[in-house]
PDB file of C-alpha atoms in Angstrom:
ATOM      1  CA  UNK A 350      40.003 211.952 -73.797  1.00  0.00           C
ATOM      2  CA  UNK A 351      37.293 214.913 -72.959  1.00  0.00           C
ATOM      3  CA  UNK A 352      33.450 213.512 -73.529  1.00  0.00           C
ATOM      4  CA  UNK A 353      33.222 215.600 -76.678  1.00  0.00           C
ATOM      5  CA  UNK A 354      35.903 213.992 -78.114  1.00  0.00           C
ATOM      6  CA  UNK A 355      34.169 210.689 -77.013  1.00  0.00           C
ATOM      7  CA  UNK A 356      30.644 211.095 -77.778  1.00  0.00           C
ATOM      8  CA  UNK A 357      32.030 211.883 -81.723  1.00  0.00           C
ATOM      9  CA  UNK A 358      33.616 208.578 -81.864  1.00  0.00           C
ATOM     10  CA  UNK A 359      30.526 206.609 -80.361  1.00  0.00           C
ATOM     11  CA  UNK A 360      28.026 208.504 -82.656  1.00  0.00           C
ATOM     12  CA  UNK A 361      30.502 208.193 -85.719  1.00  0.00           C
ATOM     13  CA  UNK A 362      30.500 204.673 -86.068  1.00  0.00           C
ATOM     14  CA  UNK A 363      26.306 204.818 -87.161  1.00  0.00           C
ATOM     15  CA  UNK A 364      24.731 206.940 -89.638  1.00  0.00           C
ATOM     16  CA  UNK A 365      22.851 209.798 -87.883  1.00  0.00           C
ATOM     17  CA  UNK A 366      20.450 210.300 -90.329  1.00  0.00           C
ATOM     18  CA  UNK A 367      16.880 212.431 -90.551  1.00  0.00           C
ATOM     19  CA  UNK A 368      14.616 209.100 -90.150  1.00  0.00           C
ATOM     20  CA  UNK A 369      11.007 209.400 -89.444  1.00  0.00           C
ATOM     21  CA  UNK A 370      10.581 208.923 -85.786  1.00  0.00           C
ATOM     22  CA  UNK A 371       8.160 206.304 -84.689  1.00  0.00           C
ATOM     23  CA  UNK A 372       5.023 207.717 -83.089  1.00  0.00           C
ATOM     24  CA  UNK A 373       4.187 206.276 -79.530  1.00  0.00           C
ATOM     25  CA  UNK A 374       1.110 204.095 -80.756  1.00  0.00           C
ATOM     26  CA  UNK A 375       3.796 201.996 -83.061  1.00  0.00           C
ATOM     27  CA  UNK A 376       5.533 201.184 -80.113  1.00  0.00           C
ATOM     28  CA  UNK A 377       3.332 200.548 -77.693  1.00  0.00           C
ATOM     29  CA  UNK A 378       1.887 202.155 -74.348  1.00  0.00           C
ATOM     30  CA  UNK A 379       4.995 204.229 -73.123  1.00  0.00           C
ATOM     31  CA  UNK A 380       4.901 207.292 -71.356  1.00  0.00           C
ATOM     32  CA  UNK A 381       5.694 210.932 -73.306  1.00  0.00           C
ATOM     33  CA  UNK A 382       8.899 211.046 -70.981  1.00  0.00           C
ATOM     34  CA  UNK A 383      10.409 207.193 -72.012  1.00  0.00           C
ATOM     35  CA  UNK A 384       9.061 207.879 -75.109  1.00  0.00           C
ATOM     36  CA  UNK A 385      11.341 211.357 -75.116  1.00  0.00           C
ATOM     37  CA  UNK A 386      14.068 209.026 -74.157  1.00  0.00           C
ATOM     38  CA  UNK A 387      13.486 206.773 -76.657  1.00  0.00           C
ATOM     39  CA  UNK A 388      13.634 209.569 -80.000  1.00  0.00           C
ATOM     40  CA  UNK A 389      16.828 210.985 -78.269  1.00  0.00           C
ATOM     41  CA  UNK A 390      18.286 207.380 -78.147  1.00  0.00           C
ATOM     42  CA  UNK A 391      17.565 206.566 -81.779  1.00  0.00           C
ATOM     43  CA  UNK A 392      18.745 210.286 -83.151  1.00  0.00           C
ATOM     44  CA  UNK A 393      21.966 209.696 -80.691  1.00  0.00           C
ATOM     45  CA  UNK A 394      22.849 205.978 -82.142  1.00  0.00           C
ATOM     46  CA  UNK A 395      21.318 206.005 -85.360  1.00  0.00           C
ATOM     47  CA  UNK A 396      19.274 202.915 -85.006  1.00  0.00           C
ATOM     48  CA  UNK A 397      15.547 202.971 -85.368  1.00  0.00           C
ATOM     49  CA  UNK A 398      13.316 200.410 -83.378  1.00  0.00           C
ATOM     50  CA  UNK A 399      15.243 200.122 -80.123  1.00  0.00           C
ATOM     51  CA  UNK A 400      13.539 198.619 -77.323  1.00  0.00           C
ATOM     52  CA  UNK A 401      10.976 200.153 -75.096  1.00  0.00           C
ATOM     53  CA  UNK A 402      11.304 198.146 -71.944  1.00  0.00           C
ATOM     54  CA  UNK A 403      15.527 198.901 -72.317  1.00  0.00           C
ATOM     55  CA  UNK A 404      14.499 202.581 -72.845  1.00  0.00           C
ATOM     56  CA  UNK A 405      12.088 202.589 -69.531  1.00  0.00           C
ATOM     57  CA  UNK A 406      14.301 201.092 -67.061  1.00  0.00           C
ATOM     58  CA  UNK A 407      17.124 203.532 -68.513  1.00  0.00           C
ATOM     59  CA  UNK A 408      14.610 206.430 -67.709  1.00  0.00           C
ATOM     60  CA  UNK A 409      13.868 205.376 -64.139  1.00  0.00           C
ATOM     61  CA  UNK A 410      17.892 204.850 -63.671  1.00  0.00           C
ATOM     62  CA  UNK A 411      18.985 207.930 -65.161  1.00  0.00           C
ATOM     63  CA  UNK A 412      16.326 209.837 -63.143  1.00  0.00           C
ATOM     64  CA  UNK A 413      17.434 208.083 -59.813  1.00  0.00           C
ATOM     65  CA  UNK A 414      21.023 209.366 -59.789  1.00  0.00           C
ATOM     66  CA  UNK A 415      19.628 212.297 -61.359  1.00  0.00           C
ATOM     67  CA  UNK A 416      16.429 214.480 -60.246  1.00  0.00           C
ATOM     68  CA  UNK A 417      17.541 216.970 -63.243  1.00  0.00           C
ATOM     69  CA  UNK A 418      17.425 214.687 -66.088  1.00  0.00           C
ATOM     70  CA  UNK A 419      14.437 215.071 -67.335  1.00  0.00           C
ATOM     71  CA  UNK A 420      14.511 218.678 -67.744  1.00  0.00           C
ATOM     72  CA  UNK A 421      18.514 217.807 -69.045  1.00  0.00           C
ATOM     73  CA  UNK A 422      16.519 215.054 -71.566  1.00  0.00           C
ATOM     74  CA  UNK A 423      14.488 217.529 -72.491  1.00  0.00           C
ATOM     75  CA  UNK A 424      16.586 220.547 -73.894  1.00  0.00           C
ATOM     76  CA  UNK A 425      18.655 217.447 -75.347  1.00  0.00           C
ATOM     77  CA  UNK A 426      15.602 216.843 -77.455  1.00  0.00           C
ATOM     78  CA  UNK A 427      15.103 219.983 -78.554  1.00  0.00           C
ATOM     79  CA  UNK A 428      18.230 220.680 -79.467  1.00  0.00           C
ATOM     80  CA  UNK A 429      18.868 217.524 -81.749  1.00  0.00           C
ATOM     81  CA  UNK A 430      15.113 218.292 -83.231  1.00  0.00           C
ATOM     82  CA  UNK A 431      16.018 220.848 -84.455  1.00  0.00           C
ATOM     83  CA  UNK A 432      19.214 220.247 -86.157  1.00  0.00           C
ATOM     84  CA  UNK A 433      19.925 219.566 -89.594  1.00  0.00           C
ATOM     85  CA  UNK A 434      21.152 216.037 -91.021  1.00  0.00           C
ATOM     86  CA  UNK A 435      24.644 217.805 -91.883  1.00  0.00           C
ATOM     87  CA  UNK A 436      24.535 219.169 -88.367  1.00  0.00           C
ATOM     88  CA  UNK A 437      23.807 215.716 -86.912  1.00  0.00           C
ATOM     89  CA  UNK A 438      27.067 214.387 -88.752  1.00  0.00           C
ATOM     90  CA  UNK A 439      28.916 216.910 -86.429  1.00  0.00           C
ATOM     91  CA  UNK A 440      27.078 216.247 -83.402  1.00  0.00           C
ATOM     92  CA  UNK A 441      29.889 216.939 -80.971  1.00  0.00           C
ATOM     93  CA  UNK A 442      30.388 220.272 -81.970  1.00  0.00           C
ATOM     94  CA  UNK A 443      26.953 221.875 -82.250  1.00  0.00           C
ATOM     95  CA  UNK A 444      26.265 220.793 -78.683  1.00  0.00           C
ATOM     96  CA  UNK A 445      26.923 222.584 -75.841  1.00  0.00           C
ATOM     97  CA  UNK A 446      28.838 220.888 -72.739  1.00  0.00           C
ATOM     98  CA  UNK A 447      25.762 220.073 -70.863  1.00  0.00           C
ATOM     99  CA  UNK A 448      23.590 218.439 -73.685  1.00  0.00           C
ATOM    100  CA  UNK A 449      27.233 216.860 -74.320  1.00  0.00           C
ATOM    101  CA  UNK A 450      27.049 215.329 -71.120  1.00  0.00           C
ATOM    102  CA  UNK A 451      23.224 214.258 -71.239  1.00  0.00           C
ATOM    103  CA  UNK A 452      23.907 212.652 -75.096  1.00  0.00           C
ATOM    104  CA  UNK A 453      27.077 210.383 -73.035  1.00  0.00           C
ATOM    105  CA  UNK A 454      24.501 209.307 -69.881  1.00  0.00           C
ATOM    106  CA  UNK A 455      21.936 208.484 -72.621  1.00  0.00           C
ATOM    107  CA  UNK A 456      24.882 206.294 -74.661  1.00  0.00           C
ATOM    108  CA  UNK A 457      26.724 204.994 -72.486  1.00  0.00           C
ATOM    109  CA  UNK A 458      24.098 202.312 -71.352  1.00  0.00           C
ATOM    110  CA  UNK A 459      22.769 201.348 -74.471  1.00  0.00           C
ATOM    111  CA  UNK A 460      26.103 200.552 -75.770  1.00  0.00           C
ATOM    112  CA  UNK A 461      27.607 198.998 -72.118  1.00  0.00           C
ATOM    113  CA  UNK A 462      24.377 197.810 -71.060  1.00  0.00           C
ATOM    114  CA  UNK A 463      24.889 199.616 -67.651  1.00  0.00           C
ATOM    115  CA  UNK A 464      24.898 202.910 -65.923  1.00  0.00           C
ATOM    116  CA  UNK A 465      27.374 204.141 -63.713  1.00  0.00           C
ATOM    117  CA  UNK A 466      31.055 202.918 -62.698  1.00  0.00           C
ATOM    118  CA  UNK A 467      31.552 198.946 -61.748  1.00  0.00           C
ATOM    119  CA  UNK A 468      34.609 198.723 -59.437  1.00  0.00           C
ATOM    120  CA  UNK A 469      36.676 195.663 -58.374  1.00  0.00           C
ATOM    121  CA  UNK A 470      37.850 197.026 -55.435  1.00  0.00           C
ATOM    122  CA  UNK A 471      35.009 197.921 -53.139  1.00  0.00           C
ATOM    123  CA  UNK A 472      31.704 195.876 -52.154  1.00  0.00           C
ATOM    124  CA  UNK A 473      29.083 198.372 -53.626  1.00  0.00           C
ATOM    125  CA  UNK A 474      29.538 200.828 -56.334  1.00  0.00           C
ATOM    126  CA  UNK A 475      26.741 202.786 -58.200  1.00  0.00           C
ATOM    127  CA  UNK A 476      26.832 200.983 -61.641  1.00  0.00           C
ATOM    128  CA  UNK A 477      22.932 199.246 -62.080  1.00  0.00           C
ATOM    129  CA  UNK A 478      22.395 196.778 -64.591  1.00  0.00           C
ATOM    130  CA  UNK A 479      20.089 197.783 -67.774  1.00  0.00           C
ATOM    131  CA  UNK A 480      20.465 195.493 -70.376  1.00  0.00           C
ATOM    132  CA  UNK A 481      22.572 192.865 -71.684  1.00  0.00           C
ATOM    133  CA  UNK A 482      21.506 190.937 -75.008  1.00  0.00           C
ATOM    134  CA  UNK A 483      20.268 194.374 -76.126  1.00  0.00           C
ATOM    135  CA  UNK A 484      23.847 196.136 -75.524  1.00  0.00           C
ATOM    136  CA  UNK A 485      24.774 197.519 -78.767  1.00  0.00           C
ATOM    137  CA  UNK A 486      28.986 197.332 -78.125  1.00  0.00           C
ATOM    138  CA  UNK A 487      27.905 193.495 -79.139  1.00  0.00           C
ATOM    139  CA  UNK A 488      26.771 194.492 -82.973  1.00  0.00           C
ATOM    140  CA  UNK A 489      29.853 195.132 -84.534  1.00  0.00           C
ATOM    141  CA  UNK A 490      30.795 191.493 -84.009  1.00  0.00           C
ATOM    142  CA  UNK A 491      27.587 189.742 -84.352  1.00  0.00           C
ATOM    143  CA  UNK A 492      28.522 188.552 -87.666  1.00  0.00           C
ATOM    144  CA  UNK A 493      31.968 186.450 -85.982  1.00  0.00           C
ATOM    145  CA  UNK A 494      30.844 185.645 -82.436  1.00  0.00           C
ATOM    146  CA  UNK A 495      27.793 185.644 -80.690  1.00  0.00           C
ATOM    147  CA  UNK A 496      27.004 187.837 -77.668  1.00  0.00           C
ATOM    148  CA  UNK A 497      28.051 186.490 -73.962  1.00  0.00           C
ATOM    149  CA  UNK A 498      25.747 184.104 -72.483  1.00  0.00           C
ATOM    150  CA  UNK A 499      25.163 180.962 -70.844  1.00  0.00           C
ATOM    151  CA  UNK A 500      26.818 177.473 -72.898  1.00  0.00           C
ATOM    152  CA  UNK A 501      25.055 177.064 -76.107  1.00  0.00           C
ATOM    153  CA  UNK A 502      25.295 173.187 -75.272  1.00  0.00           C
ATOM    154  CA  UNK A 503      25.641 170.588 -72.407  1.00  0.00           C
ATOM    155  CA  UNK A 504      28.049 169.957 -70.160  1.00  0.00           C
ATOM    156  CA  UNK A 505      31.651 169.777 -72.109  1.00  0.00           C
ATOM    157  CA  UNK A 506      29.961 170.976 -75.723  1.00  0.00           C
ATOM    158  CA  UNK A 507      33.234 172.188 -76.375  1.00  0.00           C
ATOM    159  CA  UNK A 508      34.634 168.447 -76.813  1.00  0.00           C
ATOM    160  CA  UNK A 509      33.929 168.756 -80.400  1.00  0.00           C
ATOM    161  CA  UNK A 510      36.383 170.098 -82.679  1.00  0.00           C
ATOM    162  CA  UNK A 511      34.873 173.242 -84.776  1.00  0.00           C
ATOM    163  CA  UNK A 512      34.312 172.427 -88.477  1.00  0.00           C
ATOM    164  CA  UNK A 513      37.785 173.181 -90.334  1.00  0.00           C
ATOM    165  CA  UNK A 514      39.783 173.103 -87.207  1.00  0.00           C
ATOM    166  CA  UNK A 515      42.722 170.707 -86.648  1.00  0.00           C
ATOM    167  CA  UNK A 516      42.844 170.416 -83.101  1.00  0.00           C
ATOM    168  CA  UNK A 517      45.342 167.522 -81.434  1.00  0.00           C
ATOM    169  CA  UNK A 518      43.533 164.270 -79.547  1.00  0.00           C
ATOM    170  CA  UNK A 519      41.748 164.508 -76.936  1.00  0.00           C
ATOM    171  CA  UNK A 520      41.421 162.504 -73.894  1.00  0.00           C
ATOM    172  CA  UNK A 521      38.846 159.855 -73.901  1.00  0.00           C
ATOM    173  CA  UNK A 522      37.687 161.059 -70.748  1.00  0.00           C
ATOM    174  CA  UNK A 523      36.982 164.420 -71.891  1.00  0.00           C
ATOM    175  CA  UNK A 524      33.317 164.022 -72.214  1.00  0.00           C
ATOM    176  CA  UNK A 525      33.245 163.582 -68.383  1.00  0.00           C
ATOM    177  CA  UNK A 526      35.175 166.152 -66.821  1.00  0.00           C
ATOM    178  CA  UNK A 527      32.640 167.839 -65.923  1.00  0.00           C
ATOM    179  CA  UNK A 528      31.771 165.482 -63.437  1.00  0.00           C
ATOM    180  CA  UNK A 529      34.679 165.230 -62.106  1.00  0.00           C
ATOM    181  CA  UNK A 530      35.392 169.110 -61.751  1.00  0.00           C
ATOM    182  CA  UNK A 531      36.440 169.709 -58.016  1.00  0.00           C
ATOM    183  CA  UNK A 532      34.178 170.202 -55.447  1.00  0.00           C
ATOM    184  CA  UNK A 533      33.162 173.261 -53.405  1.00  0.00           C
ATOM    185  CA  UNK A 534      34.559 174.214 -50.185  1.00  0.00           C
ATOM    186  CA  UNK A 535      32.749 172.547 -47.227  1.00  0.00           C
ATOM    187  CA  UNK A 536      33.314 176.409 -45.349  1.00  0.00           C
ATOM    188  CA  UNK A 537      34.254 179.786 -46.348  1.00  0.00           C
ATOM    189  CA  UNK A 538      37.584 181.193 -44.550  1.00  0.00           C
ATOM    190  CA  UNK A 539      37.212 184.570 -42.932  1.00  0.00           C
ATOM    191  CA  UNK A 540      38.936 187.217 -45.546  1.00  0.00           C
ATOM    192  CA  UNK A 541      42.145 188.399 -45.127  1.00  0.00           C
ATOM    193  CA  UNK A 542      42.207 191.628 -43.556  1.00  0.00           C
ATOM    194  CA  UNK A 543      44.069 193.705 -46.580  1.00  0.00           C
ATOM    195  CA  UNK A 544      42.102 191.972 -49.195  1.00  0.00           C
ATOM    196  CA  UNK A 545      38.742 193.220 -46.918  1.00  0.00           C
ATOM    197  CA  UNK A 546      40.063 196.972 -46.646  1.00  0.00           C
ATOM    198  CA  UNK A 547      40.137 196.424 -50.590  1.00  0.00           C
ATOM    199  CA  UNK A 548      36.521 195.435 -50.712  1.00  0.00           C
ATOM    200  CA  UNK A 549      35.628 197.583 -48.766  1.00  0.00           C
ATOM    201  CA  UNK A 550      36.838 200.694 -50.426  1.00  0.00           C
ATOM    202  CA  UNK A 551      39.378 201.923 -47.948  1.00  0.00           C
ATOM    203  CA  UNK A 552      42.348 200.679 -50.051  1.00  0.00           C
ATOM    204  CA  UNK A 553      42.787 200.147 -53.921  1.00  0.00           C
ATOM    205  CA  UNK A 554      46.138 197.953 -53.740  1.00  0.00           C
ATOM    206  CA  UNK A 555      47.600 195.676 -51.805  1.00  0.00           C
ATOM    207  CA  UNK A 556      50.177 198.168 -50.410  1.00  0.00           C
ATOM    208  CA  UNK A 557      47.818 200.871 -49.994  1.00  0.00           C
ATOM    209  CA  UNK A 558      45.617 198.146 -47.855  1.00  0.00           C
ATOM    210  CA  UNK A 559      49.116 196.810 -45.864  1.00  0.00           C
ATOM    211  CA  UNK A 560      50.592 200.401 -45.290  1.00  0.00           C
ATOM    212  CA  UNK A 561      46.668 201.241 -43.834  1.00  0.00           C
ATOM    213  CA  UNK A 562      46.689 198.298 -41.573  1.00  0.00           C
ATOM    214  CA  UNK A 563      50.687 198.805 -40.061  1.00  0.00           C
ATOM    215  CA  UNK A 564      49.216 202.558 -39.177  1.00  0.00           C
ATOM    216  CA  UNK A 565      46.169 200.761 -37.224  1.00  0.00           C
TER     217      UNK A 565
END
């Protein structure tokens, strides 16, 4: 899938409209450039109100991994300014490649809640974290189940049965397995040496990381 073809399905799920943008004094002391980031953001997802202090830390993020952004944010904003609301509904196509790419970087973290690319495989990567309850992938759900977090209850909540659910019996001693969960190591064993290749970055399967360590 190329990112125009990408950034038309995340901006057709909300309704790009011609909304009044807020001015800076309703939302607070930002500066012109976060505040920049902040119109693009609400033209690009269709929501109004999103938050500043998501909007700032994206700016410094965005700028950190890339000294041209600004100048990218800013012909962004111009060009979505000054397109019409039909236009808007066919963003992906009135855009040229580079705003394309600008609208994704912008998108991408409010909807993820991250920039960059986690891996599993090596100890570092360049993904930073931006937000999390304010991660818009979360809203088309909210309705059904309620964003990721810590347990809503104490220890074991989950002993009782949901209302309408007809779950089998459950142990007596349910209520106190969690004091009875096992306990942590007393050391930590040294890594095994394809599994650190792996973390490291120098192998991204367990083959790769054998066949690299029969050549050594």
């Amino acid at each position: 899938m190329n990112r125009r073809h990408f950034l038309q399905l995340m901006v057709g799920t909300s309704a790009i409209a011609l909304f009044p943008l807020q001015p800076a004094s309703a939302r607070g002391a930002v500066s012109p450039y976060v505040e920049q980031l902040l119109k693009t953001s609400e033209i690009l997802t269709g929501r109004q109100g999103l938050p500043a202090a998501v909007a700032e830390r994206l700016s410094t993020l965005l700028t950190k991994y890339n000294a041209r952004f600004p100048q990218q944010l800013a012909r962004l904003f111009t060009r979505l300014t000054m397109l019409s609301e039909n236009e808007r509904q066919n963003l992906a196509e009135k855009l040229d490649d580079e705003d394309v790419k600008t609208a994704l970087a912008i998108i991408s973290p409010w909807y993820l809640g991250f920039t960059g690319h986690p891996s599993t495989t090596k100890a570092k990567d360049d993904a930073e974290f931006v937000t999390f309850l304010s991660a818009l992938m979360y809203e088309p759900t909210q309705d059904m189940t309620i964003r990721p977090s810590y347990a809503r209850a104490g220890g074991d909540y989950w002993a009782e049965v949901p209302a309408g659910v007809i779950a089998p019996a459950m142990p007596d001693t349910i209520r106190e397995w969690g004091d009875k969960a096992p306990k942590p190591a007393s050391s930590i064993p040294a890594p095994g040496a394809p599994w650190l290749l792996m973390v490291q970055g120098k192998a991204n399967t367990l083959a790769e990381a054998e066949a690299l360590l029969a050549t050594q």
